Amino acid sequence: MNSQQTIVIKIGTSSLTQAETGQLALSTIAALVETLTQLRQCGHRVVLVSSGAVGVGCGRLNLKERPKKIALKQAIAAVGQGRLIRVYDDLFSTLGQPIAQVLLTRRELIERTCYVNVYNTFDALLELGVIPIVNENDTVAIEELKFGDNDTLSALVASLIKADWLFILTDVDRLYSADPRFVPDAKPIILVNKAEFAQLQVQAGDKGSQWGTGGMMTKLAAARIATSAGVRTVITHGKYPHNLFKILQGENIGTQFEPQPKSDNARKRWIAYGLLPTGKLYLDSGAVRAICQGGKSLLAAGITKIEGQFEATEAVQLCDGNGKEIARGIVNYNREEIDKIKGHRSDEIAQLLGYEGVETVIHRDNLVVSNG
């Protein structure tokens, strides 16, 4: 185990609460706090992404099920978040470990200046030896800019801070080829590399527990984001936090996903993982080759079809003829302008638009090729 690593741990509502009542599972939380404090004492930089605010709020207000209406859910999150952070603070304080509360919305990662500020805040907290406890700011997040679940949030945080590990703690010990509760001969999945990820066939439900939001599909999506950013990802059981040490020491516990090579280009990481694409550009095979193999900019001539409504400087996905995403980037033109110039040479742009424009639709400095 390396002397100092940056580790993000995400724990879900299903691990934090009792299934029957939604009340906090204090023994699990105490074991988690003890483990994270020990990791800090070993010199690691530790971030906890914790679900549970809505679940705890429901328990506090004696509600029997998670609310559906956004306004009600946001109000309940406000009730639960204070209680949740109080529990964490009491337990961490007993062990002398300082913590900080960090509440994020997707907006903070979309705006470049905010993204850099969030990175700097995490960096300062970790240098101070603090454990940041992160959750989505459910009280103010609007539906279009929600992370959707804390699995995604944890992967984006791991990417942002250039973590070495992401541990997704859930209510199963690892990934299986089918649900082991119903299929006795379901095969455990120990290690997934890049080549296997695309072929990974897992019967993963899209719903979490009664009190949570993330099913196994969201965990796989999070693993894809994190490993693409160079973060080794592990799905393992939340009831046994002490296993984190064993995994770091090389034991085969949980399901591990091998990371891609890390990128040191902070701007490109932001484009790949911070921005929310608002449209799609479909490319011919020549443009796909030029971008994926030649590291070239995207020219109008290579665009065959457009989807979505977007403005200049917004992010879009670039797809091949089969609809597979091959890259994403920031466009120099809006949807209407690209519609006029697609399929044409760059020296025709001024004539087609009626004014002088740049020759690239997406410059290579604002373009990130997908790993998947």
PDB file of N, CA, C and O in Angstrom, residues 175 189-202 220 223-224 227 232-233 235 254-260:
ATOM      1  N   LEU A 175     -20.187  -7.557  -7.222  1.00  0.00           N
ATOM      2  CA  LEU A 175     -21.041  -7.703  -8.391  1.00  0.00           C
ATOM      3  C   LEU A 175     -21.174  -9.181  -8.752  1.00  0.00           C
ATOM      4  O   LEU A 175     -20.221  -9.942  -8.620  1.00  0.00           O
ATOM      5  N   ILE A 189     -18.148 -11.588  -9.736  1.00  0.00           N
ATOM      6  CA  ILE A 189     -17.239 -10.884 -10.641  1.00  0.00           C
ATOM      7  C   ILE A 189     -16.171 -10.204  -9.787  1.00  0.00           C
ATOM      8  O   ILE A 189     -16.486  -9.315  -8.988  1.00  0.00           O
ATOM      9  N   ILE A 190     -14.919 -10.642  -9.932  1.00  0.00           N
ATOM     10  CA  ILE A 190     -13.833 -10.173  -9.063  1.00  0.00           C
ATOM     11  C   ILE A 190     -13.141  -8.952  -9.636  1.00  0.00           C
ATOM     12  O   ILE A 190     -12.903  -7.967  -8.934  1.00  0.00           O
ATOM     13  N   LEU A 191     -12.798  -9.010 -10.928  1.00  0.00           N
ATOM     14  CA  LEU A 191     -12.019  -7.947 -11.559  1.00  0.00           C
ATOM     15  C   LEU A 191     -12.568  -7.666 -12.958  1.00  0.00           C
ATOM     16  O   LEU A 191     -12.849  -8.594 -13.714  1.00  0.00           O
ATOM     17  N   VAL A 192     -12.697  -6.377 -13.287  1.00  0.00           N
ATOM     18  CA  VAL A 192     -13.177  -5.979 -14.604  1.00  0.00           C
ATOM     19  C   VAL A 192     -12.137  -5.048 -15.223  1.00  0.00           C
ATOM     20  O   VAL A 192     -11.828  -3.997 -14.652  1.00  0.00           O
ATOM     21  N   ASN A 193     -11.578  -5.436 -16.371  1.00  0.00           N
ATOM     22  CA  ASN A 193     -10.647  -4.537 -17.059  1.00  0.00           C
ATOM     23  C   ASN A 193     -11.383  -3.773 -18.160  1.00  0.00           C
ATOM     24  O   ASN A 193     -12.573  -3.977 -18.383  1.00  0.00           O
ATOM     25  N   LYS A 194     -10.669  -2.906 -18.849  1.00  0.00           N
ATOM     26  CA  LYS A 194     -11.304  -2.046 -19.856  1.00  0.00           C
ATOM     27  C   LYS A 194     -12.014  -2.858 -20.936  1.00  0.00           C
ATOM     28  O   LYS A 194     -13.148  -2.571 -21.310  1.00  0.00           O
ATOM     29  N   ALA A 195     -11.332  -3.892 -21.431  1.00  0.00           N
ATOM     30  CA  ALA A 195     -11.902  -4.694 -22.513  1.00  0.00           C
ATOM     31  C   ALA A 195     -13.179  -5.401 -22.059  1.00  0.00           C
ATOM     32  O   ALA A 195     -14.155  -5.501 -22.807  1.00  0.00           O
ATOM     33  N   GLU A 196     -13.184  -5.871 -20.798  1.00  0.00           N
ATOM     34  CA  GLU A 196     -14.343  -6.612 -20.288  1.00  0.00           C
ATOM     35  C   GLU A 196     -15.515  -5.692 -19.955  1.00  0.00           C
ATOM     36  O   GLU A 196     -16.664  -6.122 -19.969  1.00  0.00           O
ATOM     37  N   PHE A 197     -15.203  -4.415 -19.641  1.00  0.00           N
ATOM     38  CA  PHE A 197     -16.258  -3.499 -19.204  1.00  0.00           C
ATOM     39  C   PHE A 197     -17.349  -3.381 -20.264  1.00  0.00           C
ATOM     40  O   PHE A 197     -18.545  -3.412 -19.962  1.00  0.00           O
ATOM     41  N   ALA A 198     -16.943  -3.243 -21.533  1.00  0.00           N
ATOM     42  CA  ALA A 198     -17.919  -3.080 -22.614  1.00  0.00           C
ATOM     43  C   ALA A 198     -18.817  -4.300 -22.742  1.00  0.00           C
ATOM     44  O   ALA A 198     -19.995  -4.190 -23.076  1.00  0.00           O
ATOM     45  N   GLN A 199     -18.254  -5.501 -22.465  1.00  0.00           N
ATOM     46  CA  GLN A 199     -19.035  -6.745 -22.609  1.00  0.00           C
ATOM     47  C   GLN A 199     -19.718  -7.171 -21.317  1.00  0.00           C
ATOM     48  O   GLN A 199     -20.401  -8.189 -21.286  1.00  0.00           O
ATOM     49  N   LEU A 200     -19.502  -6.399 -20.245  1.00  0.00           N
ATOM     50  CA  LEU A 200     -19.999  -6.815 -18.933  1.00  0.00           C
ATOM     51  C   LEU A 200     -21.517  -6.982 -18.963  1.00  0.00           C
ATOM     52  O   LEU A 200     -22.258  -6.045 -19.218  1.00  0.00           O
ATOM     53  N   GLN A 201     -21.946  -8.199 -18.704  1.00  0.00           N
ATOM     54  CA  GLN A 201     -23.378  -8.478 -18.676  1.00  0.00           C
ATOM     55  C   GLN A 201     -23.775  -8.765 -17.229  1.00  0.00           C
ATOM     56  O   GLN A 201     -23.438  -9.792 -16.673  1.00  0.00           O
ATOM     57  N   VAL A 202     -24.475  -7.822 -16.645  1.00  0.00           N
ATOM     58  CA  VAL A 202     -24.906  -7.980 -15.262  1.00  0.00           C
ATOM     59  C   VAL A 202     -26.388  -7.675 -15.194  1.00  0.00           C
ATOM     60  O   VAL A 202     -26.840  -6.669 -15.739  1.00  0.00           O
ATOM     61  N   LEU A 220     -22.449   0.908 -11.863  1.00  0.00           N
ATOM     62  CA  LEU A 220     -21.652   0.598 -13.050  1.00  0.00           C
ATOM     63  C   LEU A 220     -21.342   1.871 -13.842  1.00  0.00           C
ATOM     64  O   LEU A 220     -20.228   2.048 -14.345  1.00  0.00           O
ATOM     65  N   ALA A 223     -18.656   3.634 -12.002  1.00  0.00           N
ATOM     66  CA  ALA A 223     -17.362   2.960 -12.206  1.00  0.00           C
ATOM     67  C   ALA A 223     -16.780   3.327 -13.566  1.00  0.00           C
ATOM     68  O   ALA A 223     -15.565   3.515 -13.708  1.00  0.00           O
ATOM     69  N   ARG A 224     -17.645   3.466 -14.567  1.00  0.00           N
ATOM     70  CA  ARG A 224     -17.172   3.837 -15.912  1.00  0.00           C
ATOM     71  C   ARG A 224     -16.578   5.251 -15.908  1.00  0.00           C
ATOM     72  O   ARG A 224     -15.518   5.499 -16.477  1.00  0.00           O
ATOM     73  N   THR A 227     -13.192   5.114 -13.643  1.00  0.00           N
ATOM     74  CA  THR A 227     -12.053   4.414 -14.256  1.00  0.00           C
ATOM     75  C   THR A 227     -11.550   5.163 -15.489  1.00  0.00           C
ATOM     76  O   THR A 227     -10.349   5.181 -15.763  1.00  0.00           O
ATOM     77  N   ARG A 232      -9.066   3.761  -9.730  1.00  0.00           N
ATOM     78  CA  ARG A 232      -9.433   2.357  -9.477  1.00  0.00           C
ATOM     79  C   ARG A 232     -10.688   2.333  -8.618  1.00  0.00           C
ATOM     80  O   ARG A 232     -10.759   2.998  -7.587  1.00  0.00           O
ATOM     81  N   THR A 233     -11.689   1.557  -9.050  1.00  0.00           N
ATOM     82  CA  THR A 233     -13.005   1.579  -8.404  1.00  0.00           C
ATOM     83  C   THR A 233     -13.348   0.207  -7.848  1.00  0.00           C
ATOM     84  O   THR A 233     -13.064  -0.814  -8.476  1.00  0.00           O
ATOM     85  N   ILE A 235     -16.578  -1.974  -5.851  1.00  0.00           N
ATOM     86  CA  ILE A 235     -17.926  -2.109  -5.292  1.00  0.00           C
ATOM     87  C   ILE A 235     -17.862  -3.192  -4.226  1.00  0.00           C
ATOM     88  O   ILE A 235     -17.459  -4.327  -4.508  1.00  0.00           O
ATOM     89  N   GLY A 254     -14.778  -7.788  -2.866  1.00  0.00           N
ATOM     90  CA  GLY A 254     -15.559  -6.901  -3.712  1.00  0.00           C
ATOM     91  C   GLY A 254     -15.240  -7.110  -5.183  1.00  0.00           C
ATOM     92  O   GLY A 254     -14.545  -8.049  -5.569  1.00  0.00           O
ATOM     93  N   THR A 255     -15.777  -6.223  -6.010  1.00  0.00           N
ATOM     94  CA  THR A 255     -15.487  -6.219  -7.449  1.00  0.00           C
ATOM     95  C   THR A 255     -14.641  -4.996  -7.762  1.00  0.00           C
ATOM     96  O   THR A 255     -15.041  -3.873  -7.445  1.00  0.00           O
ATOM     97  N   GLN A 256     -13.473  -5.215  -8.373  1.00  0.00           N
ATOM     98  CA  GLN A 256     -12.589  -4.104  -8.729  1.00  0.00           C
ATOM     99  C   GLN A 256     -12.665  -3.809 -10.224  1.00  0.00           C
ATOM    100  O   GLN A 256     -12.778  -4.715 -11.035  1.00  0.00           O
ATOM    101  N   PHE A 257     -12.579  -2.526 -10.563  1.00  0.00           N
ATOM    102  CA  PHE A 257     -12.559  -2.070 -11.956  1.00  0.00           C
ATOM    103  C   PHE A 257     -11.214  -1.393 -12.202  1.00  0.00           C
ATOM    104  O   PHE A 257     -10.874  -0.419 -11.517  1.00  0.00           O
ATOM    105  N   GLU A 258     -10.470  -1.916 -13.160  1.00  0.00           N
ATOM    106  CA  GLU A 258      -9.142  -1.369 -13.447  1.00  0.00           C
ATOM    107  C   GLU A 258      -9.249   0.017 -14.073  1.00  0.00           C
ATOM    108  O   GLU A 258     -10.087   0.244 -14.947  1.00  0.00           O
ATOM    109  N   PRO A 259      -8.385   0.952 -13.657  1.00  0.00           N
ATOM    110  CA  PRO A 259      -8.456   2.315 -14.194  1.00  0.00           C
ATOM    111  C   PRO A 259      -7.743   2.474 -15.529  1.00  0.00           C
ATOM    112  O   PRO A 259      -6.863   1.694 -15.870  1.00  0.00           O
ATOM    113  N   GLN A 260      -8.149   3.497 -16.278  1.00  0.00           N
ATOM    114  CA  GLN A 260      -7.420   3.928 -17.469  1.00  0.00           C
ATOM    115  C   GLN A 260      -6.239   4.800 -17.011  1.00  0.00           C
ATOM    116  O   GLN A 260      -6.216   5.246 -15.869  1.00  0.00           O
TER     117      GLN A 260
END
